[in-house]
PDB file of C-alpha atoms in Angstrom:
ATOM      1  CA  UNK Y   6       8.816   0.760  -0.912  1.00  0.00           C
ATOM      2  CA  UNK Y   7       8.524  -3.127  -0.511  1.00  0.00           C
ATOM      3  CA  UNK Y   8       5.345  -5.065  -1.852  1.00  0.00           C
ATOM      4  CA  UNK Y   9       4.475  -8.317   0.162  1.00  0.00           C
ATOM      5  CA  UNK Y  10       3.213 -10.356  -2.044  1.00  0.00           C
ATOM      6  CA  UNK Y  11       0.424 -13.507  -0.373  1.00  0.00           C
ATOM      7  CA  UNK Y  12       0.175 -16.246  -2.174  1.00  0.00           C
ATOM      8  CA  UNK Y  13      -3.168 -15.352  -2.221  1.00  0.00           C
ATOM      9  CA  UNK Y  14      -2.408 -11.830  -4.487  1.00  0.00           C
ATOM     10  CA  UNK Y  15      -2.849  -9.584  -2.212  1.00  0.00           C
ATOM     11  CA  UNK Y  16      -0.228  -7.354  -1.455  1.00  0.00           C
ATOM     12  CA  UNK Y  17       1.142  -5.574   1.431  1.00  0.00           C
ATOM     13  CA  UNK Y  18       2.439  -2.259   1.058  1.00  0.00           C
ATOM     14  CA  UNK Y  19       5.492  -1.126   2.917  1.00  0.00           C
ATOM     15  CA  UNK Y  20       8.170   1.455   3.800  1.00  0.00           C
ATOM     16  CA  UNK Y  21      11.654   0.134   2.724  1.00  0.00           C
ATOM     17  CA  UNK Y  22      13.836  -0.343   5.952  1.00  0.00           C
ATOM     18  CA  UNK Y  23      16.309   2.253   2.824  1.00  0.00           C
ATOM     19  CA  UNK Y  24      13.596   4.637   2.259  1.00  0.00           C
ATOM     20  CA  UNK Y  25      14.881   8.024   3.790  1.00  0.00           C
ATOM     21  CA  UNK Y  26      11.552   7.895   6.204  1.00  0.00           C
ATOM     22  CA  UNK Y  27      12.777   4.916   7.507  1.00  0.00           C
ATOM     23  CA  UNK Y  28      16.029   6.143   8.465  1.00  0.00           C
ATOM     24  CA  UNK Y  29      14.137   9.323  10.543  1.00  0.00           C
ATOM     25  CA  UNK Y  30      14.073   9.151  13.838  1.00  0.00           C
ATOM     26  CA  UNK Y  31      10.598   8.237  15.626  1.00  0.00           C
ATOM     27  CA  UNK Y  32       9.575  11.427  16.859  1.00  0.00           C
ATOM     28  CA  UNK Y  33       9.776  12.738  13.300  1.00  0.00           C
ATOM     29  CA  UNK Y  34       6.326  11.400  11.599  1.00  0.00           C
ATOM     30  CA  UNK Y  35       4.012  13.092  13.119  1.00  0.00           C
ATOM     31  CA  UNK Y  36       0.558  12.458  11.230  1.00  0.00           C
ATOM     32  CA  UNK Y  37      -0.289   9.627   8.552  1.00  0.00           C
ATOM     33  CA  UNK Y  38      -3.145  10.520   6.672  1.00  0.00           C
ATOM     34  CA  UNK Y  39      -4.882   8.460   4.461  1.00  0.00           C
ATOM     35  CA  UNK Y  40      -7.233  10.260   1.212  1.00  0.00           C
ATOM     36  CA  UNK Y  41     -10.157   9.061   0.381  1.00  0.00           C
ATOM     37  CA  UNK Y  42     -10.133   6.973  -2.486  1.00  0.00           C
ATOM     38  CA  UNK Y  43     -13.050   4.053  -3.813  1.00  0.00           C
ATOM     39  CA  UNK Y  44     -15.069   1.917  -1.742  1.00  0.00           C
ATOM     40  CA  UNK Y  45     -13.933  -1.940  -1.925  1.00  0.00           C
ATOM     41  CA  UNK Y  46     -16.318  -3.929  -4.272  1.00  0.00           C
ATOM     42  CA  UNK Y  47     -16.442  -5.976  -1.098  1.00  0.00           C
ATOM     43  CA  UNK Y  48     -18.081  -3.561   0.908  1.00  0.00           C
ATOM     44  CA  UNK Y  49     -21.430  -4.724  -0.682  1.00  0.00           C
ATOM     45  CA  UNK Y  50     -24.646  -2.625  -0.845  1.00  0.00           C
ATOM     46  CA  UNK Y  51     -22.315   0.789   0.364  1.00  0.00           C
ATOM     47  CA  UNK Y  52     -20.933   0.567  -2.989  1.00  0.00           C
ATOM     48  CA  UNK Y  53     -22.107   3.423  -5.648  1.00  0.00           C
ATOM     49  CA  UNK Y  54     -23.299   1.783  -8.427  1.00  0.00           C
ATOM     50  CA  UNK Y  55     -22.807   3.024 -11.937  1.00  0.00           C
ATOM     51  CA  UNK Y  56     -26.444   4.237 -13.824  1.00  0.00           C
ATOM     52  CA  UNK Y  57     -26.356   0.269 -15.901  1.00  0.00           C
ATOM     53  CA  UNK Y  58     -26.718  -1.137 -12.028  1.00  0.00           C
ATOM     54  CA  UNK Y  59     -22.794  -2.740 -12.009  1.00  0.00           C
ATOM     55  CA  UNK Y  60     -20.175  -1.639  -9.321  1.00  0.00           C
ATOM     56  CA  UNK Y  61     -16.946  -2.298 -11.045  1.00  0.00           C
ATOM     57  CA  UNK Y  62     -13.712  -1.916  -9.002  1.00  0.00           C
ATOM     58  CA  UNK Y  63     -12.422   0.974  -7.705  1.00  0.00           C
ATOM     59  CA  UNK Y  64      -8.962   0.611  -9.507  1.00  0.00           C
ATOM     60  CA  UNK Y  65      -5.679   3.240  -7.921  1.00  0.00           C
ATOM     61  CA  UNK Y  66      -2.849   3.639 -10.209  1.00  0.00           C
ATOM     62  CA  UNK Y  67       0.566   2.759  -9.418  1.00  0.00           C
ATOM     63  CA  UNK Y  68       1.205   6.851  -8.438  1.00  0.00           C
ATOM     64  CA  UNK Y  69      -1.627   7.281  -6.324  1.00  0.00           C
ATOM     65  CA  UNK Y  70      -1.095   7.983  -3.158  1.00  0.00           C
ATOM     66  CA  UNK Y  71      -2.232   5.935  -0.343  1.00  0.00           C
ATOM     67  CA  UNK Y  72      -0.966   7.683   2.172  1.00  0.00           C
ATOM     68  CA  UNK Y  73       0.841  11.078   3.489  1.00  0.00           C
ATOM     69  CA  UNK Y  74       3.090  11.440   6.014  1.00  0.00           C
ATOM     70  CA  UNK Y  75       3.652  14.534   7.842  1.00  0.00           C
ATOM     71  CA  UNK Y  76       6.818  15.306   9.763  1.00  0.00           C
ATOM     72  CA  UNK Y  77       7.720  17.252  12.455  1.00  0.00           C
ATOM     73  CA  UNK Y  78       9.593  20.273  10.089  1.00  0.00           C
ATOM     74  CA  UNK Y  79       5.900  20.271   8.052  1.00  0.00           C
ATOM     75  CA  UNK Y  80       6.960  18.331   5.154  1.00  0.00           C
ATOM     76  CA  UNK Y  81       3.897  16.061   3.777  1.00  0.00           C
ATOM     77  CA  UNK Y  82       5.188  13.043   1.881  1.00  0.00           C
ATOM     78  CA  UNK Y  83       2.988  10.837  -0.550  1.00  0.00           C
ATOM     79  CA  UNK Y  84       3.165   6.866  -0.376  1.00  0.00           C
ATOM     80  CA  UNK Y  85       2.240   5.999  -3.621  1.00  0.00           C
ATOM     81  CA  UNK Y  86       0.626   2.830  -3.778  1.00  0.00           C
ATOM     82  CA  UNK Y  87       3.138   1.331  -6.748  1.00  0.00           C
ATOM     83  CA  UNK Y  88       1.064  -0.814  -8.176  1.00  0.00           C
ATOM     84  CA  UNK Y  89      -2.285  -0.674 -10.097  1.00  0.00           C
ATOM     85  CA  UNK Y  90      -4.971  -2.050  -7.618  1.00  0.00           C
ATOM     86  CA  UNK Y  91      -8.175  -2.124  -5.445  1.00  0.00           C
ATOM     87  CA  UNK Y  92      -7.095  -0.886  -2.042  1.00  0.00           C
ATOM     88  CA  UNK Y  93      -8.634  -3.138   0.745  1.00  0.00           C
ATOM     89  CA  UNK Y  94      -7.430  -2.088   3.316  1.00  0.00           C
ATOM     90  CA  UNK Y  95      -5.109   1.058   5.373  1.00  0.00           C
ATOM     91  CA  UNK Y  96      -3.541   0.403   8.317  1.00  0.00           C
ATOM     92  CA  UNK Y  97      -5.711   2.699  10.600  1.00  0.00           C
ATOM     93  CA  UNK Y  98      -3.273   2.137  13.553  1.00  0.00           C
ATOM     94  CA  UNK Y  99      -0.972   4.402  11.716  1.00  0.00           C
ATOM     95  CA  UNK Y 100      -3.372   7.320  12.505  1.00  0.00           C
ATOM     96  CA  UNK Y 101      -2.841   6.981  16.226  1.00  0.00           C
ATOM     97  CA  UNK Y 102       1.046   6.029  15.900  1.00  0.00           C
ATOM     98  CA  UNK Y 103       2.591   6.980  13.382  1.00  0.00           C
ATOM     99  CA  UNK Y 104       5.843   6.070  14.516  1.00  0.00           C
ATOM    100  CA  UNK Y 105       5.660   2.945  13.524  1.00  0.00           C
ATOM    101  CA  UNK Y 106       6.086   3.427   9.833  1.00  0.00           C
ATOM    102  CA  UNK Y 107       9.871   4.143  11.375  1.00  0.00           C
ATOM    103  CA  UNK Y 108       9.780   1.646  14.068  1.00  0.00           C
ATOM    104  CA  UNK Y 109       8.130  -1.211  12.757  1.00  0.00           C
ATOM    105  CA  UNK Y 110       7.992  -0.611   8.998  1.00  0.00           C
ATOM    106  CA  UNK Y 111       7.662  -4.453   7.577  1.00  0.00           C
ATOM    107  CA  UNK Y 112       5.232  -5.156  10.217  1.00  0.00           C
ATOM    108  CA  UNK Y 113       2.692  -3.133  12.872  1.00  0.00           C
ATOM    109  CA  UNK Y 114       3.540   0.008  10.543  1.00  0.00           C
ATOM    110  CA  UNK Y 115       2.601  -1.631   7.102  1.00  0.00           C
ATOM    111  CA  UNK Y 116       0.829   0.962   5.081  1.00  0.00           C
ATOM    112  CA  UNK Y 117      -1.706  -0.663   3.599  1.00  0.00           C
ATOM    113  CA  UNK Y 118      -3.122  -3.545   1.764  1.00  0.00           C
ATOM    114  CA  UNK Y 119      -3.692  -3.931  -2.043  1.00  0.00           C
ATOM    115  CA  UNK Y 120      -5.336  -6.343  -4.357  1.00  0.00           C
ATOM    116  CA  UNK Y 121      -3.458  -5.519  -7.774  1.00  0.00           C
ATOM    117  CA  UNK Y 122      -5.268  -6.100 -11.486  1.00  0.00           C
ATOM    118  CA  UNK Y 123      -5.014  -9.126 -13.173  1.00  0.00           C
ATOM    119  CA  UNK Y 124      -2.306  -7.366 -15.259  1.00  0.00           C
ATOM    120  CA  UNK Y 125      -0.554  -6.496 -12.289  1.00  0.00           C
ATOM    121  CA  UNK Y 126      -1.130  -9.580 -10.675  1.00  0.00           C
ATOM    122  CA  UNK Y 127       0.049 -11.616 -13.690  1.00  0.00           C
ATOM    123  CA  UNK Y 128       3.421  -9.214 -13.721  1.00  0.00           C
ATOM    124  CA  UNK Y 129       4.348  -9.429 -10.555  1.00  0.00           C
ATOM    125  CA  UNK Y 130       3.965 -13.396 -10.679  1.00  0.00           C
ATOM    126  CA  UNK Y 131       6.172 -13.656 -13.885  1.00  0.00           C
ATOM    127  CA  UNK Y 132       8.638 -11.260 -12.013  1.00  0.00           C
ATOM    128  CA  UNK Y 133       8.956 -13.736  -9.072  1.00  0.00           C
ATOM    129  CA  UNK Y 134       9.082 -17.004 -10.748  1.00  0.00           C
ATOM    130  CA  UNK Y 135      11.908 -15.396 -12.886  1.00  0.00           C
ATOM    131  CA  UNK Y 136      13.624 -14.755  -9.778  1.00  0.00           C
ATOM    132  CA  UNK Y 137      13.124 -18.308  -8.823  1.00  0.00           C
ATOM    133  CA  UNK Y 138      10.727 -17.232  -6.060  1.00  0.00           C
ATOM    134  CA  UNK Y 139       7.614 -19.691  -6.024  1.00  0.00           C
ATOM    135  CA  UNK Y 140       4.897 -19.131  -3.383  1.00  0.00           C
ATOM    136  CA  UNK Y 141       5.321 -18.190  -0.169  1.00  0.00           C
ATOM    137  CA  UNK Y 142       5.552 -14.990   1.298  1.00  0.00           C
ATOM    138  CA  UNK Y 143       8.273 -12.054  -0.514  1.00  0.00           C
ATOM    139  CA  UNK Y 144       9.089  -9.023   0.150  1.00  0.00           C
ATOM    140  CA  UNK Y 145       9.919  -6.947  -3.263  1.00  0.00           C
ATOM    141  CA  UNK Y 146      11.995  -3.633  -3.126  1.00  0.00           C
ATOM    142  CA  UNK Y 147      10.952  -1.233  -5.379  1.00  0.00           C
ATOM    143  CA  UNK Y 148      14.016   1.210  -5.022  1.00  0.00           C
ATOM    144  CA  UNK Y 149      12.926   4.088  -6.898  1.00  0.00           C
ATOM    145  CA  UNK Y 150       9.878   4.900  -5.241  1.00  0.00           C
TER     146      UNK Y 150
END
């Protein structure tokens, strides 16, 4: 998978142009479905509050999946999300072209979009600067997911 990382911390989720899927031809993702999973804090008054009134965050970990894949032999594969965070957004063109997790995989066919914890957040930034990246826009590979 490769995390985007904004300087603003959110972070775009990706399929790896080495991840197996990528390598699959087009015609062979045939479905992306996306589970339900916590309301945004920024979707306002929707939000279910907790019985003390508060709506805290709706937190994923790192293995949950954002989204399955299906493929044309009927094998469903998980996207974990691979980091701890609010998800803000999936990308809901992926439900009507799903291709283009294969065909456009750092761009149109981004998974989704996360904002990780302030732990997570605070990793990933140590992570970068120690790899002298500083601001700006990265892309980081995480191979063994």
């Amino acid at each position: 998978m490769v995390l985007n990382c904004h300087p603003n911390g959110l972070v775009i989720l990706c399929i790896a142009r080495s991840h197996f899927l990528a390598q699959a031809e087009p015609a062979a993702v045939v479905k992306a479905v996306f589970p339900r999973h916590p309301v945004p804090a920024s979707a306002g008054s929707n939000r279910k509050k907790s019985a003390n009134g508060s709506s805290g965050p709706g937190v994923l970990p790192a293995d949950a999946a954002v989204c399955h894949v299906e493929l044309s032999d009927g094998t469903s594969l998980p996207i974990p999300a691979c980091l701890a965070g609010e998800l803000i957004e999936v990308n809901e063109q992926l439900l009507t072209e799903p291709q283009l997790l294969v065909s456009e995989p750092l761009g149109r066919g981004y998974v989704g979009i996360l904002r990780p914890t302030q732990r997570q957040g605070d990793s990933i930034k140590a992570k970068l600067k120690e790899l002298g990246i500083d601001g700006g826009r990265e892309a980081h590979d995480t191979a063994d997911q």
